[in-house]
Structure formats: structure tokens, C-alpha cells
Coordinates of C-alpha atoms in Angstrom, one line a residue:
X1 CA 42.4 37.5 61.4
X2 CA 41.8 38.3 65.0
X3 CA 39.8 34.8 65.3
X4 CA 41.7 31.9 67.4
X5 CA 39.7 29.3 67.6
X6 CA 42.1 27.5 65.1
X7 CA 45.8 27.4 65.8
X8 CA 48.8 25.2 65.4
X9 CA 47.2 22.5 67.5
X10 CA 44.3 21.7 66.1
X11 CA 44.1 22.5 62.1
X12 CA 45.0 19.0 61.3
X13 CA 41.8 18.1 62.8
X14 CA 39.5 20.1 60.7
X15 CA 36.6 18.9 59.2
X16 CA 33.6 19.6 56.9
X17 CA 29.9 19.8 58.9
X18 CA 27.9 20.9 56.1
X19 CA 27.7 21.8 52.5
X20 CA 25.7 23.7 50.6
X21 CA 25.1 23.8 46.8
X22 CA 26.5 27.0 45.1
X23 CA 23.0 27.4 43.5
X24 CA 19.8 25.9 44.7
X25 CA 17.8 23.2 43.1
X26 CA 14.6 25.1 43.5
X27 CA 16.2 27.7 41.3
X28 CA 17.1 25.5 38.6
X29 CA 13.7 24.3 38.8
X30 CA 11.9 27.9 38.5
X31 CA 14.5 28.6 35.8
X32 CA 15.3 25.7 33.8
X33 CA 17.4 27.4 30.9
X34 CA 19.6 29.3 34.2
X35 CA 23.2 28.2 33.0
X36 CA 25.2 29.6 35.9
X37 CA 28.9 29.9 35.6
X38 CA 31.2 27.8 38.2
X39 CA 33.1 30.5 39.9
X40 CA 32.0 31.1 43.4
X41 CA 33.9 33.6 44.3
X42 CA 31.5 35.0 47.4
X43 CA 33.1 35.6 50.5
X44 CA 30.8 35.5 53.7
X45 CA 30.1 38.2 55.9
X46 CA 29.1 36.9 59.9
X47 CA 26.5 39.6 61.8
X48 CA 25.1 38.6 65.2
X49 CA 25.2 34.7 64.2
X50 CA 23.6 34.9 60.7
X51 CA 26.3 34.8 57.3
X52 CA 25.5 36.2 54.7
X53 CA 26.6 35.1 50.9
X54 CA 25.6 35.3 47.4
X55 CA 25.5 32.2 45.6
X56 CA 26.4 31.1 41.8
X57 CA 24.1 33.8 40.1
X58 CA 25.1 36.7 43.1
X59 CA 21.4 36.1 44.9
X60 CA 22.2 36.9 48.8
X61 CA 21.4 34.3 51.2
X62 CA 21.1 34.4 55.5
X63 CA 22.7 30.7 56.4
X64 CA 23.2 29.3 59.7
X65 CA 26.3 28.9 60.3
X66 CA 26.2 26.0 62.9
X67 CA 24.4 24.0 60.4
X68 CA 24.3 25.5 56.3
X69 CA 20.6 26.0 56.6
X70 CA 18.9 28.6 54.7
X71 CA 17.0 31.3 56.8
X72 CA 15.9 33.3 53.8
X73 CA 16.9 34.1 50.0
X74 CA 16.7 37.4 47.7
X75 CA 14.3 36.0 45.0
X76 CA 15.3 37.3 41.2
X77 CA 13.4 41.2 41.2
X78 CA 10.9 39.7 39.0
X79 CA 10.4 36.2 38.0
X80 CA 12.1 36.2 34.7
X81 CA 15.4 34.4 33.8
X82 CA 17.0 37.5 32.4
X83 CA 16.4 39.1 36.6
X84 CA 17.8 35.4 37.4
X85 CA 20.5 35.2 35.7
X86 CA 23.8 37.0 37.2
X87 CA 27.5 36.9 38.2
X88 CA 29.0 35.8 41.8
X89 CA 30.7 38.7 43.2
X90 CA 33.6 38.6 45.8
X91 CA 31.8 40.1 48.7
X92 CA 28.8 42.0 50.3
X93 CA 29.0 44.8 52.5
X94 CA 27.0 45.5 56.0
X95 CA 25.5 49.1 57.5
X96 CA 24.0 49.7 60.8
X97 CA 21.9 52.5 61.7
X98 CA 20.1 52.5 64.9
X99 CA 17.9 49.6 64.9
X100 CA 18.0 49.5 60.8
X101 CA 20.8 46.9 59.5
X102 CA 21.3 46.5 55.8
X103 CA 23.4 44.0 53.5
X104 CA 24.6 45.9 50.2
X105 CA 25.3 43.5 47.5
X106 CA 25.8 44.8 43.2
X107 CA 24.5 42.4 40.6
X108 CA 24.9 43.2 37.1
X109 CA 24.1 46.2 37.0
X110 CA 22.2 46.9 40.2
X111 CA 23.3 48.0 43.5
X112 CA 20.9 46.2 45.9
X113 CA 20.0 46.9 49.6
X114 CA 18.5 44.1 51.6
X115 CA 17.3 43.9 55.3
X116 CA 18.9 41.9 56.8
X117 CA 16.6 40.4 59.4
X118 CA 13.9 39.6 56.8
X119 CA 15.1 39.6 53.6
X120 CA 13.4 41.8 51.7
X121 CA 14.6 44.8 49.5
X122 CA 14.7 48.4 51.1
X123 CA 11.9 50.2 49.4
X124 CA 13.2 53.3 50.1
X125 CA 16.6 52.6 48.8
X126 CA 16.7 53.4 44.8
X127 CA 13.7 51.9 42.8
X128 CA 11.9 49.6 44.7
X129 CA 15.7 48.3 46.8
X130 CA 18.0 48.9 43.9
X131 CA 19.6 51.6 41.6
X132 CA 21.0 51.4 38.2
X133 CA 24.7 50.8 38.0
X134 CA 24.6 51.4 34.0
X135 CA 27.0 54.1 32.9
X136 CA 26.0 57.1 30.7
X137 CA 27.3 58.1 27.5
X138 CA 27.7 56.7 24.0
X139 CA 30.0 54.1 24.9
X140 CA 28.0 52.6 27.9
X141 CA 27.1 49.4 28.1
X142 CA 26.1 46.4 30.4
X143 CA 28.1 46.9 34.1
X144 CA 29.2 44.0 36.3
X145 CA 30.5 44.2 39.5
X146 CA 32.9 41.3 40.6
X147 CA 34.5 43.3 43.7
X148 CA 31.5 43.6 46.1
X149 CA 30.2 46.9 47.5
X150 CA 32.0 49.0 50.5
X151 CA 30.0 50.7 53.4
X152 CA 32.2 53.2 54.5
X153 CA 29.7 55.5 57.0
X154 CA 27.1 56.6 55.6
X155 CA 28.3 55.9 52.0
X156 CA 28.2 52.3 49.6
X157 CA 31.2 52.6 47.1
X158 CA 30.7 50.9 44.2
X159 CA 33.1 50.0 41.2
X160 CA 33.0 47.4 38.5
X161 CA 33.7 46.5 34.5
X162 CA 31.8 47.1 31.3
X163 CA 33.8 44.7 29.2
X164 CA 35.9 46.7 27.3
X165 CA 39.0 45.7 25.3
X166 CA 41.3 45.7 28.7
X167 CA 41.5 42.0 27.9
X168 CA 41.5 42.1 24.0
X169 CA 39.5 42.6 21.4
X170 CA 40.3 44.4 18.4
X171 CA 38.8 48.2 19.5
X172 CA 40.4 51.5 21.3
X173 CA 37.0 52.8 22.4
X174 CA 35.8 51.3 25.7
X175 CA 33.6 52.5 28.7
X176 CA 36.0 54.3 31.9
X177 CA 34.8 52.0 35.2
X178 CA 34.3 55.0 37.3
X179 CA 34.2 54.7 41.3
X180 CA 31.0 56.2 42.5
X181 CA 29.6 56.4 45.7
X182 CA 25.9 56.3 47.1
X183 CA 23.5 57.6 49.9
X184 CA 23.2 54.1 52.2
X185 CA 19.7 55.5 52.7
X186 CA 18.4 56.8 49.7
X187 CA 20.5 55.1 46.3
X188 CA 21.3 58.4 45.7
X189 CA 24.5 59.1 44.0
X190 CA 26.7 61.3 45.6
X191 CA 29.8 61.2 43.6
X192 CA 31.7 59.8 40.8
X193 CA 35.7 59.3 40.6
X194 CA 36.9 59.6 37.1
X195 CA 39.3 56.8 36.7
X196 CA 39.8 59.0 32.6
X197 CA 40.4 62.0 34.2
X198 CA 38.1 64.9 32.6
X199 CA 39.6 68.5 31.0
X200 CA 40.3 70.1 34.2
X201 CA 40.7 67.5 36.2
X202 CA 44.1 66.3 37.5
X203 CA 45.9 64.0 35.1
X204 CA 43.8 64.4 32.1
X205 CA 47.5 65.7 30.6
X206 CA 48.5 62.5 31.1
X207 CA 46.2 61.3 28.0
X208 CA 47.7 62.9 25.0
X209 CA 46.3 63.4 21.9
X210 CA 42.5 63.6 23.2
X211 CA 42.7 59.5 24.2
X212 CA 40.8 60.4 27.1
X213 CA 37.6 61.0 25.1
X214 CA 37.4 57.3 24.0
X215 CA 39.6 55.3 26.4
X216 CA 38.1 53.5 29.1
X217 CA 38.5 50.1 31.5
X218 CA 40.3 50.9 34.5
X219 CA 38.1 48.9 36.8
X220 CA 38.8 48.2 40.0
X221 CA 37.3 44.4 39.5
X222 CA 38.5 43.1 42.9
X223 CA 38.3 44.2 46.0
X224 CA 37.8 47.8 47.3
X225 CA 39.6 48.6 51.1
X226 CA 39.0 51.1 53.4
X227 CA 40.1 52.5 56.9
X228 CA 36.8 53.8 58.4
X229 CA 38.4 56.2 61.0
X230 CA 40.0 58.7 58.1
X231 CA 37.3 57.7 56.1
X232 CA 39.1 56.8 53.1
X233 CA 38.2 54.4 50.5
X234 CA 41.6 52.5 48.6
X235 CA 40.6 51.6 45.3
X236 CA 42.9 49.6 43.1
X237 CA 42.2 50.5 39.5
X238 CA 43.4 48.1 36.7
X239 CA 44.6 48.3 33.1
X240 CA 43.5 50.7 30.1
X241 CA 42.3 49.8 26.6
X242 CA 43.8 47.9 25.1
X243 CA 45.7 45.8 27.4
X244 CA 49.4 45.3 25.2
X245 CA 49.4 48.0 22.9
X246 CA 48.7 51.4 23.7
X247 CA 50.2 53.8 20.6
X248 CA 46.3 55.4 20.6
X249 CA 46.9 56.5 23.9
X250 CA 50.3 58.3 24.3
X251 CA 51.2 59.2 28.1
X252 CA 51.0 57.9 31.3
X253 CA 47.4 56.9 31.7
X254 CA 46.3 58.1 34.9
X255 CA 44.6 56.5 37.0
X256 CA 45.6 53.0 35.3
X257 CA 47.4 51.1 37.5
X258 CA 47.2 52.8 40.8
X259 CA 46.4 52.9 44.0
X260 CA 43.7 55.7 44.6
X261 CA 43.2 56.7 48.0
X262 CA 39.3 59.0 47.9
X263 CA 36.9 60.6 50.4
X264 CA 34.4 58.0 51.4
X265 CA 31.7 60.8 51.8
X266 CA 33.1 62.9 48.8
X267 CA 34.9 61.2 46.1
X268 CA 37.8 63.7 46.5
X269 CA 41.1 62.1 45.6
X270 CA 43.7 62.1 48.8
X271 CA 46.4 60.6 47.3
X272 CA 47.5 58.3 44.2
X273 CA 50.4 56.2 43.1
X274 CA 51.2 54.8 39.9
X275 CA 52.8 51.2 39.7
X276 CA 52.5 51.4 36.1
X277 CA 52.9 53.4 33.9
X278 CA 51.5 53.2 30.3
X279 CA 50.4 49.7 31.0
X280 CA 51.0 47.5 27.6
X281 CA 51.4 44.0 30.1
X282 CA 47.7 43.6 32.0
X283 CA 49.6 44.7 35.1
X284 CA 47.1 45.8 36.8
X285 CA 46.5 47.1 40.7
X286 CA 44.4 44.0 41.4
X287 CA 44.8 42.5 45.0
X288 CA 43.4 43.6 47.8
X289 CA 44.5 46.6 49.9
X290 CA 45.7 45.4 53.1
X291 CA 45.4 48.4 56.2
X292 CA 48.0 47.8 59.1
X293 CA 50.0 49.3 62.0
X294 CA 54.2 48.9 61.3
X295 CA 56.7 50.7 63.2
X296 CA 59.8 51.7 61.6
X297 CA 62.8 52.6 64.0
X298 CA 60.6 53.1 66.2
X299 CA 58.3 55.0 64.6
X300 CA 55.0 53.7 63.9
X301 CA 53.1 54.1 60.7
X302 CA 49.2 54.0 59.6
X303 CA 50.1 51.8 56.4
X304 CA 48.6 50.5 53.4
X305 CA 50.3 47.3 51.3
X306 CA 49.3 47.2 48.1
X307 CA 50.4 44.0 45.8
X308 CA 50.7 43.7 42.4
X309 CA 50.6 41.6 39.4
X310 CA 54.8 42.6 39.2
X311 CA 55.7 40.7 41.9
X312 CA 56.1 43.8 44.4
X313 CA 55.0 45.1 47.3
X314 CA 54.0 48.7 47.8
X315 CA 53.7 50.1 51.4
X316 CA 52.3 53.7 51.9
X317 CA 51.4 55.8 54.6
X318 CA 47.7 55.8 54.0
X319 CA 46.6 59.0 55.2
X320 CA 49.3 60.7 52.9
X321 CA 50.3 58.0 50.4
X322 CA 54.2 58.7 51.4
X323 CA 55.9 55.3 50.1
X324 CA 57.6 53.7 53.9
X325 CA 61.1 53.2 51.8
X326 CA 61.8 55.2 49.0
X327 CA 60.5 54.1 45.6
X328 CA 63.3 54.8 42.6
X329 CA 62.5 55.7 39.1
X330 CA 64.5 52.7 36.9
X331 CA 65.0 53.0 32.8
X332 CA 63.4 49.9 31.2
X333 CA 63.2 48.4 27.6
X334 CA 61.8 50.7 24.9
X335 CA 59.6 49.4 22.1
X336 CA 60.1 47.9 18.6
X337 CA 56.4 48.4 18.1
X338 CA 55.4 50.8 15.1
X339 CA 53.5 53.9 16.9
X340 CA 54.2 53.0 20.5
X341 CA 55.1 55.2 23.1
X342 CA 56.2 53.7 26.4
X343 CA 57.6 55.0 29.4
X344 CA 61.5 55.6 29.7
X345 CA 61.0 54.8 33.2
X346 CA 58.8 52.5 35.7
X347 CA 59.3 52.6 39.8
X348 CA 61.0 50.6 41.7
X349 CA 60.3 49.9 45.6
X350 CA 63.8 49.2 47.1
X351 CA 61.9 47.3 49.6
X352 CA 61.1 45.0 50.0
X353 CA 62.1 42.6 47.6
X354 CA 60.2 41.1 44.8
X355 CA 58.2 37.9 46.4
X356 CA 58.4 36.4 42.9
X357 CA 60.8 36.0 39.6
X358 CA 60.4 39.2 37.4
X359 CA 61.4 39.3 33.7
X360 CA 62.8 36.0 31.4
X361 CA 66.2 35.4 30.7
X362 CA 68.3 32.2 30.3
X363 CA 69.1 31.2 33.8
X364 CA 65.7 30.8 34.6
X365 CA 65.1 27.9 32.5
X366 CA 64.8 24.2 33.6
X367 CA 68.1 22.3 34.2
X368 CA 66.5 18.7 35.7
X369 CA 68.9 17.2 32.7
X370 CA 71.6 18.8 30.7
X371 CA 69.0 17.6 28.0
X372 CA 66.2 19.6 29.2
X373 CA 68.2 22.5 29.3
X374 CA 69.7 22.7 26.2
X375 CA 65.8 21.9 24.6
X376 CA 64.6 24.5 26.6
X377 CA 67.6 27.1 25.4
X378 CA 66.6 26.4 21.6
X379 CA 62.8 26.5 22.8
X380 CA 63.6 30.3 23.8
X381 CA 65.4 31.2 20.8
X382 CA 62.5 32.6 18.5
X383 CA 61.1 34.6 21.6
X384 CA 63.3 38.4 22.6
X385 CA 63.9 37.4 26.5
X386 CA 64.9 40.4 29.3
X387 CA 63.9 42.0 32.6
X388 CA 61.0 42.9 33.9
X389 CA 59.1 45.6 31.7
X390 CA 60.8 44.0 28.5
X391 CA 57.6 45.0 26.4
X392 CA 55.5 43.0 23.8
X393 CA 57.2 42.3 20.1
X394 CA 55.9 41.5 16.9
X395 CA 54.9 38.2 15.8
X396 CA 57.2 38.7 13.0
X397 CA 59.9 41.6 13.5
X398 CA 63.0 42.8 12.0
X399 CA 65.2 40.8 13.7
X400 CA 63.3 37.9 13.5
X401 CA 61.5 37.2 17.0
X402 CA 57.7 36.2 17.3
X403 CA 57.1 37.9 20.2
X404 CA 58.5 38.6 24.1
X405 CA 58.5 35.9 26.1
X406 CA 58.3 37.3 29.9
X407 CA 57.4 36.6 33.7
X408 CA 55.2 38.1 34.9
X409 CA 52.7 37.6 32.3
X410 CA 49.3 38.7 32.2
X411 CA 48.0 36.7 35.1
X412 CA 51.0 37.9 37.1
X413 CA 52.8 36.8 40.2
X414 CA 50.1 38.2 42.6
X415 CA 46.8 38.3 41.6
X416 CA 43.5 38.8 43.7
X417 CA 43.6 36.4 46.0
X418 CA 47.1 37.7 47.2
X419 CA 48.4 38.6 50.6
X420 CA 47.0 38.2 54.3
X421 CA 48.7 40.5 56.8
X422 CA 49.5 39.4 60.6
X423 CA 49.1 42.6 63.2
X424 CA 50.9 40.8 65.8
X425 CA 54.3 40.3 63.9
X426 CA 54.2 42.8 61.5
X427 CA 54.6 40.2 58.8
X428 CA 53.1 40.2 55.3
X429 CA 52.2 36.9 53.6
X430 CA 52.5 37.6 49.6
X431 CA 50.8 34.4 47.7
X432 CA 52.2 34.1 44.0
X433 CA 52.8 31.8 41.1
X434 CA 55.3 31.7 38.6
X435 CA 53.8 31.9 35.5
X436 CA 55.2 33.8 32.1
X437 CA 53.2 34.3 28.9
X438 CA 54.2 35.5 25.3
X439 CA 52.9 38.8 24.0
X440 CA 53.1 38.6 20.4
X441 CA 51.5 41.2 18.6
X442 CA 50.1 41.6 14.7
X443 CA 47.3 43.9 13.1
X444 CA 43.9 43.8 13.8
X445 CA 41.5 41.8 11.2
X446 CA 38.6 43.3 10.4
X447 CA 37.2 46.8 8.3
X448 CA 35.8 48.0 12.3
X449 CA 39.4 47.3 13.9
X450 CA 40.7 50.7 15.5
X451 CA 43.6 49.4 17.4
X452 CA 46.9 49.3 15.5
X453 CA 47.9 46.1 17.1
X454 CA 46.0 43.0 19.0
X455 CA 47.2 40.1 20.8
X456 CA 46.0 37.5 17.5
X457 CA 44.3 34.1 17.8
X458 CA 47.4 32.2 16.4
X459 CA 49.9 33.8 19.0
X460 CA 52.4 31.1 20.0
X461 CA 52.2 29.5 23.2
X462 CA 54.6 29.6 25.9
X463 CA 56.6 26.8 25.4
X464 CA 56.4 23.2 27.0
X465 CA 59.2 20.5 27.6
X466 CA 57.0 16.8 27.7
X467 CA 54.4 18.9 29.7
X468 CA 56.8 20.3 32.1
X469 CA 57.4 23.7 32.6
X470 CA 60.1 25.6 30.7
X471 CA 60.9 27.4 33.6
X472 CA 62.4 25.9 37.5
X473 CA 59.9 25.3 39.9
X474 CA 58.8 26.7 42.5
X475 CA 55.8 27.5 40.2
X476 CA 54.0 28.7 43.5
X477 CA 55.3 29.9 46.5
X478 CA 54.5 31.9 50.1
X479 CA 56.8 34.6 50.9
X480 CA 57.0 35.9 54.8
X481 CA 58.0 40.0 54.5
X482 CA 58.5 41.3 57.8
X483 CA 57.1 45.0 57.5
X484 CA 59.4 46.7 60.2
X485 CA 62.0 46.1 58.2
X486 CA 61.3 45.4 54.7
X487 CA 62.6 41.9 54.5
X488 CA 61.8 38.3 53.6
X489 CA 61.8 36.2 56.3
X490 CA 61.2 32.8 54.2
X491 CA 60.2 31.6 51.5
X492 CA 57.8 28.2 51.0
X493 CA 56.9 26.5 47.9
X494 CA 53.4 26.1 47.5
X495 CA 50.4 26.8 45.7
X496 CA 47.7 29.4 46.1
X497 CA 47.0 30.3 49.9
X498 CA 44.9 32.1 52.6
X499 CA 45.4 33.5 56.1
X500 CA 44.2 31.7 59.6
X501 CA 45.6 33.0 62.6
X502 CA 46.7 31.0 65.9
X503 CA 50.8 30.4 64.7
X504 CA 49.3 28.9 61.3
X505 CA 49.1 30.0 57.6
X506 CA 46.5 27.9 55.5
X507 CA 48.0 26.9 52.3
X508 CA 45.4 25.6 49.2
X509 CA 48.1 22.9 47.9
X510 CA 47.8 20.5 44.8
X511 CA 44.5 18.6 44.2
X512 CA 41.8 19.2 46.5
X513 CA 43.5 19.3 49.7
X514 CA 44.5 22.0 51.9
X515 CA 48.1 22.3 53.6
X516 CA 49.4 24.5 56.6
X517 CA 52.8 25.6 57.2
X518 CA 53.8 27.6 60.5
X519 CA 54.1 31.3 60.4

């Protein structure tokens, strides 16, 4: 951040001035049934004194920021509860043009545009201030945006989910979460990024056996990035149906988790790369795209560092997507899964290092006691342990497992909220947690099942030792990388964690505190 108003001497003395309620009691009162969920997950935007936010159902708001008070509200687009009801995204987007400013938010499944000075919807954007977000085709269905919008010129980038099987569920047909981008002015859509390729298009190959006709998912549910000089838009794009197995979808599954570098003005692709390949873990391409200078032997370099749910970090030219240090091709586990298909090989970044533990195997067990060690040992013994990209098992296989037991699991090490980048050192701040899970696999119940295997309700847990974890602490931690040379600097348990400049790092610790350590 280039703010400095707090710095090493003064965030001990921080303190709250004001609060606000993530949804209004006037709108409970208008909508009495409204059963909001309780993940705020809006980030402000500031413009010329005013923030602007969505609140528990993703309404934008104008607040003032010197005292929380409400300058005006978006009002549901007609007073029903199904118009009132909605999601929080992560963020809203600004465009200027002349004296015209707009704030782009997507709800469900509109893309709204909202003058910012009053209030009210753009009635020359879309229907009435808003366009349709819905996808076409037989497998369409309802689209939610959790990422926010991107104003990149004259262009709003959108993305979002449809709620395939990426997470579950029991089907191999799903929805593809296609990038799409629209006229600021207008609504009108200018293009759409296939995240399935189509025939013809690069890297339908990569979905044999006609899989590309039903598969879908591959949202890019967090946050898009952008560097408005090249106008480029990075989109990180996430796992395909179904998450853990993937034996109806043999290949590498372009664009799953990648980073996609596209033409903000034409949805061309620039450049891609695949952490992932044939993803059967819920890896996906999730954080945030962070754009920075580095210099390297004196060279500087237009990056991009891209974080993922593995525990690495990927750093790119962004204008060419040329990895910064070389990226090696590394044989992993096969499968003991009936019809799938995996990868012989995943990439590797030789730097930097992981900022978190990767893969499951004995030595990462608790030792507090010899006790607790050897409980934890015969706690492991039902589960196949190994390194990271050890894939899923059976819940009852030949040789007697229940399933793999490995770190990362499906939450990962890094996860949306990781990574803050400081322009003045060079220094990358990856945010993780420690936290494995067991994919166990059996077949699907159920005559409309098309997957040959699911994650089942009765897969075991990971296991616990008198409510510790099985595995040593640090559970969370903050790892400096300095980016001129690809290396940790240190290391800080902790738990999750945000950037603030002046010589400080902002830390979210246990309980409802926040801590600081010093950069």
C-alpha cells in the first residue's frame, strides 16, 4: 500500500471510530423473511472522500468515511425479497469518463452500474442499469459472482460460479464460468473467454474424449488483477468438475488451474500457465494476482506473483508470461483409482521455495510427548501418506487404505486472502495455514450419478490427538520472499494476515485481536 499514515509508531494505538451493521435494520424491516448469510467479504473502494461497499446481501452503499454514515444506498431493483436477497462479493470496481463516474458492482446474476454521485442505476447501461450475467446453453443455471467486477478502460470484466460439482456432488455435467467482458457504457458484451476451450480453439485437445462438451467450473471466484498500461486482465481460473476424480475427463484440462493473462478490450488470450494439471485435489488458481516491479541482476522485470493453494509461488513476466526462474517438470504419484488418468508430471518453480509444508509423511507428525507420537503414527496407519501430488485413494483399496491423507488439502496453504506485495523492498508476504485433509473416494449413490467416483458423506476425518492437531504447529504462518532473489527472508508463526505499510505487516492473530510484526 502506498498509504503512510500508519507505521511502526503508531499501530499499537489504533482504534475503532465507528461501526456499521453489515446489513441495515431498515432492510430487515422491508424484508422480514431476508436471511442474509454472515460473510462480509466486501472490500471498500475510496473516490474523492466517499467509500463505496456492498453490504451482507451485495447492495452498494456511499459511506463517509470520517464518520460510517450512510450518503445513499442501491435499493433492491424492485421491491421483492427474491431482488433483495443476494451474496456479498469481494469488491466493486470504479470508471471515470469526463465528468461521468460509475461504480460497477455483480450481484447474482446481474452486472450493475451505479452513479456514483447519486446513486441511482445508469439507464443507459444494460436494462434499466444492469445486464444478465446468466449463461446460455442447456447446462446454464443461476450465476454468482464472489470476485467483484474489473474496469480495465473502457471495459468491466466479469467472472463468477454457477455451482457446479467443482466442490462435489455426484454429476460430470456442470456449466464452464466463462470470463466475459462488457461495454462500460452500453452492457454490451464484447467478448467471452472460454475457460472449456471450444473445437478450434487452443487447448480443446487437452479434453479428450469429447469432455469438453459437458465439463464446466473453472471460475475464477476471487479476485480478477490487471495492469492498465498493457491492458491486460490476469484471471485466475479454478478447478474442473468434479473436483477429486476426473477419469470422465482424460487430459490436462486447460484452462483449469491457470493463470490467464487476456486483452482487456478483446478477450484474446496473451499468455497462460498451468499450475495444475488434471486437477483431482481442489487446487485451484485462487489468490489474487499481485503486479510489481523486481529487478534481477540488475535487470528489472514487469512481474506478476501468482499464489496458489500448493504452497508456491509463481512469478511471471506479465507481458509475456516467461516464468522469472525456471519452472521444472517433476514425476509425481500415479493413481490406484479405477479409470483415472493423471498427469506423469506437475511443475515445479525452483524458486522460490514453498512458504508452506507440501505433502504428508511421518516426520511431520506431532512429537510434544513420545506418547503423542507414537498415537499419532498408529493414527496415520489406515491412511497412504507421500509428497505433494500423492492423489486421492479408495475408501477401501487393495492394499487396505481408506484414503490419502495429505497437506495441502482442499482449502490449501494459500487461499484468497493470500499475499500483500511491498514495492519498496521487493518483498512478497505469502499468508498460509497448515491444514491437510483426507480424500477418500467411493461410488456415487444414486440411479442420476454420472461420476465414477465422489468424495462420500462417511469419508473419515483427518485425525485428532485430544483435540490437537496431528500435525506440528505452526498451523499458520507469514513468510517474507524477497523477489530479487527468490528467497525467504523469515518466517513468523501466525494466523491469517493483511498488508499495512510504514515498516509494519498487520497480522489477524487468535481470537478477535489483531497483531503486527515488523517487515
Amino acid at each position: 500500500s502506498p498509504l503512510d499514515q500508519i507505521d511502526a509508531s503508531n499501530v499499537g494505538d489504533l482504534r475503532i471510530v465507528w461501526r456499521r451493521p453489515g446489513l441495515e435494520p431498515e432492510l430487515k424491516e422491508d424484508f422480514p423473511g431476508l436471511r442474509p448469510g454472515n460473510n462480509l467479504r466486501s472490500t471498500p473502494i475510496m473516490v474523492e472522500g466517499r467509500l463505496f461497499l456492498t453490504n451482507l446481501v451485495g447492495l452498494l452503499r456511499a459511506v463517509d468515511p470520517s464518520n460510517g454514515e450512510t450518503l445513499w444506498s442501491q435499493a433492491p431493483f424492485e421491491p421483492t425479497i427474491e431482488e433483495a436477497r443476494g451474496l456479498s462479493p469481494r469488491g466493486v470496481d470504479l470508471w471515470t469518463g469526463g465528468e461521468q463516474q460509475r461504480v460497477f458492482l455483480a450481484r447474482d446474476n446481474y452486472l450493475y452500474s451505479v452513479d456514483a454521485p447519486s446513486g441511482e442505476l445508469d439507464g443507459d447501461f444494460g436494462d434499466q442499469g444492469r445486464v444478465s450475467l446468466r449463461l446460455p446453453g442447456p447446462l446454464a443455471g443461476d450465476f454468482a459472482v464472489t470476485a467483484g467486477p474489473i474496469v480495465v478502460g473502457d471495459v468491466v470484466v466479469v467472472t463468477g460460479f454457477t455451482g457446479g460439482a467443482g466442490d462435489g456432488g455426484s454429476k460430470k455435467e456442470a456449466t464452464p464460468e466463462d470470463v466475459r467482458g462488457y461495454d462500460v457504457r452500453t452492457g454490451r458484451r464484447l467478448w467471452t473467454f472460454h475457460v472449456v476451450p471450444r473445437p478450434g480453439e487452443p487447448g480443446n485437445e487437452t479434453w479428450g474424449d469429447g469432455s469438453w462438451e459437458y465439463s464446466g467450473d473453472l471460475g475464477s471466484w476471487c479476485c480478477l488483477s490487471a495492469d492498465e498500461e498493457l491492458g491486460y486482465v490476469y484471471a485466475q481460473i479454478s478447478a474442473p468438475t468434479a473436483a477429486y476424480y476426473g477419469g470422465h475427463r482424460p487430459g490436462d484440462n486447460l484452462y483449469s488451474n491457470s493463470l490467464v493473462a487476456l486483452n482487456a478490450r478483446t478477450g484474446e488470450r496473451i499468455w497462460h500457465f498451468q499450475m495444475v494439471r488434471h486437477d483431482v485435489w481442489e487446487w485451484d488458481t485462487v489468490g489474487p494476482a499481485t503486479v510489481g516491479e523486481i529487478t534481477i541482476d540488475g535487470k528489472r522485470i514487469d512481474a506478476v506473483m501468482q499464489p496458489s493453494k500448493t504452497g508456491f509461488l509463481y512469478v511471471f513476466d506479465r507481458r509475456t508470461g516467461e516464468p522469472v526462474w525456471p519452472i521444472e517438470e517433476r514425476a509425481v504419484p500415479g493413481s490406484r483409482v479405477p479409470g483415472e488418468r493423471l498427469s506423469p508430471t506437475q511443475p515445479f518453480p525452483t524458486k522460490p521455495p514453498p512458504f508452506d509444508r507440501q505433502g504428508f509423511v511421518e516426520s511431520d507428525l506431532i512429537d510434544f510427548t513420545p506418547e503423542l507420537r507414537a498415537r499419532a503414527l498408529e493414527l496415520v496407519k489406515p491412511f497412504r501418506l507421500g509428497p505433494i501430488f500423492t492423489p486421492p485413494g479408495l475408501m477401501d483399496d487393495e492394499q487396505g487404505k481408506i484414503g490419502t491423507l495429505t497437506n495441502p488439502g482442499w482449502w490449501g496453504t494459500g487461499n484468497w486472502h493470500t499475499g500483500a506485495f511491498d514495492p519498496e523492498t521487493g518483498v512478497y508476504y505469502a499468508v498460509s495455514h497448515t491444514w491437510p485433509s483426507v480424500y477418500s473416494l467411493k461410488q456415487p449413490e444414486g440411479s442420476d450419478a454420472t461420476l465414477g467416483y465422489v468424495v462420500g458423506s462417511d469419508s473419515p476425518d483427518v485425525p485428532t490427538l485430544d483435540g490437537l492437531p496431528i500435525v506440528k504447529p505452526p498451523y499458520g504462518r507469514i513468510t517474507a520472499i524477497d523477489l530479487h532473489r527468490g528467497e525467504h527472508v523469515w518466517m513468523a508463526a501466525n494466523g491469517d494476515r493483511r498488508a499495512t505499510p510504514g515498516g509494519r505487516r498487520a497480522a489477524g492473530a487468535a481470537g478477535d485481536e489483531d497483531a503486527a510484526v515488523h517487515r
